[in-house]
C-alpha angles and dihedrals in degrees: 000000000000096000083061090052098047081054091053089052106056090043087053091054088045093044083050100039086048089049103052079039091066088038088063101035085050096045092048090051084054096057094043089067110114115247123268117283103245111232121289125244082357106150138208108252105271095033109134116212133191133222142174130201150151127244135186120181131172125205151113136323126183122189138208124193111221099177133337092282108037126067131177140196145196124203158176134204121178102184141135123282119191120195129201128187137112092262110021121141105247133336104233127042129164105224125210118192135181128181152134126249117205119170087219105044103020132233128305122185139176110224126191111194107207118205118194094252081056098242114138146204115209119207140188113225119195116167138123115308111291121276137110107304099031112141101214120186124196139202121216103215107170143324142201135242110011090356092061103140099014123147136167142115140260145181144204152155135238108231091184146009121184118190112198135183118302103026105293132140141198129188143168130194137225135208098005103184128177158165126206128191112219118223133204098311097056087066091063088051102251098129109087152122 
């Protein structure tokens, strides 16, 4: 019988020193990960940062004669825009836009950039009245989620508008160039694509 508990006991001590064995081996493992990758593209507050990228939406335009020589629009385009850059804030968006298009006065227009996480960026247009050719610049003046605090301006130009029957649309843009400016958010390494 002791015998039997001598046998326990030394058990017991093995069972204890293979266990505290496995603790260290597993604790300096640990240590020996490599640290965690900071963010990419993830930029001090007040970093500006450029992009380019293409966009082609589709919608609605309505018109209004006012006069035999003046006639305005309104529309909307919901489409893709792809961005590309180094440091650009993300690479897909879907893009909303609304305006009104007047020969005498030019064309202003409200835009929402949609990421797929739904964070979005929100922008001012202001530009000529829309047809192929217009040079349209825009204003980032905000934006929700992980662009919270962004501002910034871009351009582009319209390389063709087609207007169809019933009052539909289609577009696409040329040489969209940009530049944002990251908020607060962007310190703790949220902004990024």
């Amino acid at each position: 019988m002791m015998e039997r508990t001598a046998s326990m006991a030394r058990g017991s001590r093995l069972s204890l020193a293979t266990r505290w064995a496995a603790c260290a081996v597993l604790t300096w493992v640990a240590g020996c990960e490599r640290p965690a990758a900071p963010v990419p593209n993830a930029a001090a507050t007040g970093e500006w940062r450029t992009f380019e990228g293409s966009w082609s939406a589709t919608g609605t335009r309505q018109f209004v004669d006012l006069g035999p020589d003046r006639r305005v629009s309104t529309f909307r385009l919901t489409g893709s825009l792809l961005l590309s850059g180094e440091k650009r804030l993300g690479v897909g968006f879907r893009a909303q836009v609304m305006g009104l298009s007047d020969p005498r006065t030019g064309m202003v227009g409200r835009c929402v950039w949609t990421d797929e996480r739904g964070d979005q960026i929100y922008s001012e247009l202001k530009g000529d009245a829309v047809g192929s050719g217009t040079r349209i610049e825009g204003t980032i003046v905000g934006g929700s989620g992980r662009y919270t605090g962004v501002t910034g301006d871009y351009t582009f130009r319209w390389q063709s508008v087609v207007d169809s029957e019933n009052d539909e649309v289609s577009g696409r843009v040329v040489d969209l160039k940009g530049r944002v400016r990251t908020g607060l958010v962007a310190q703790a390494g949220k902004v990024n694509p």
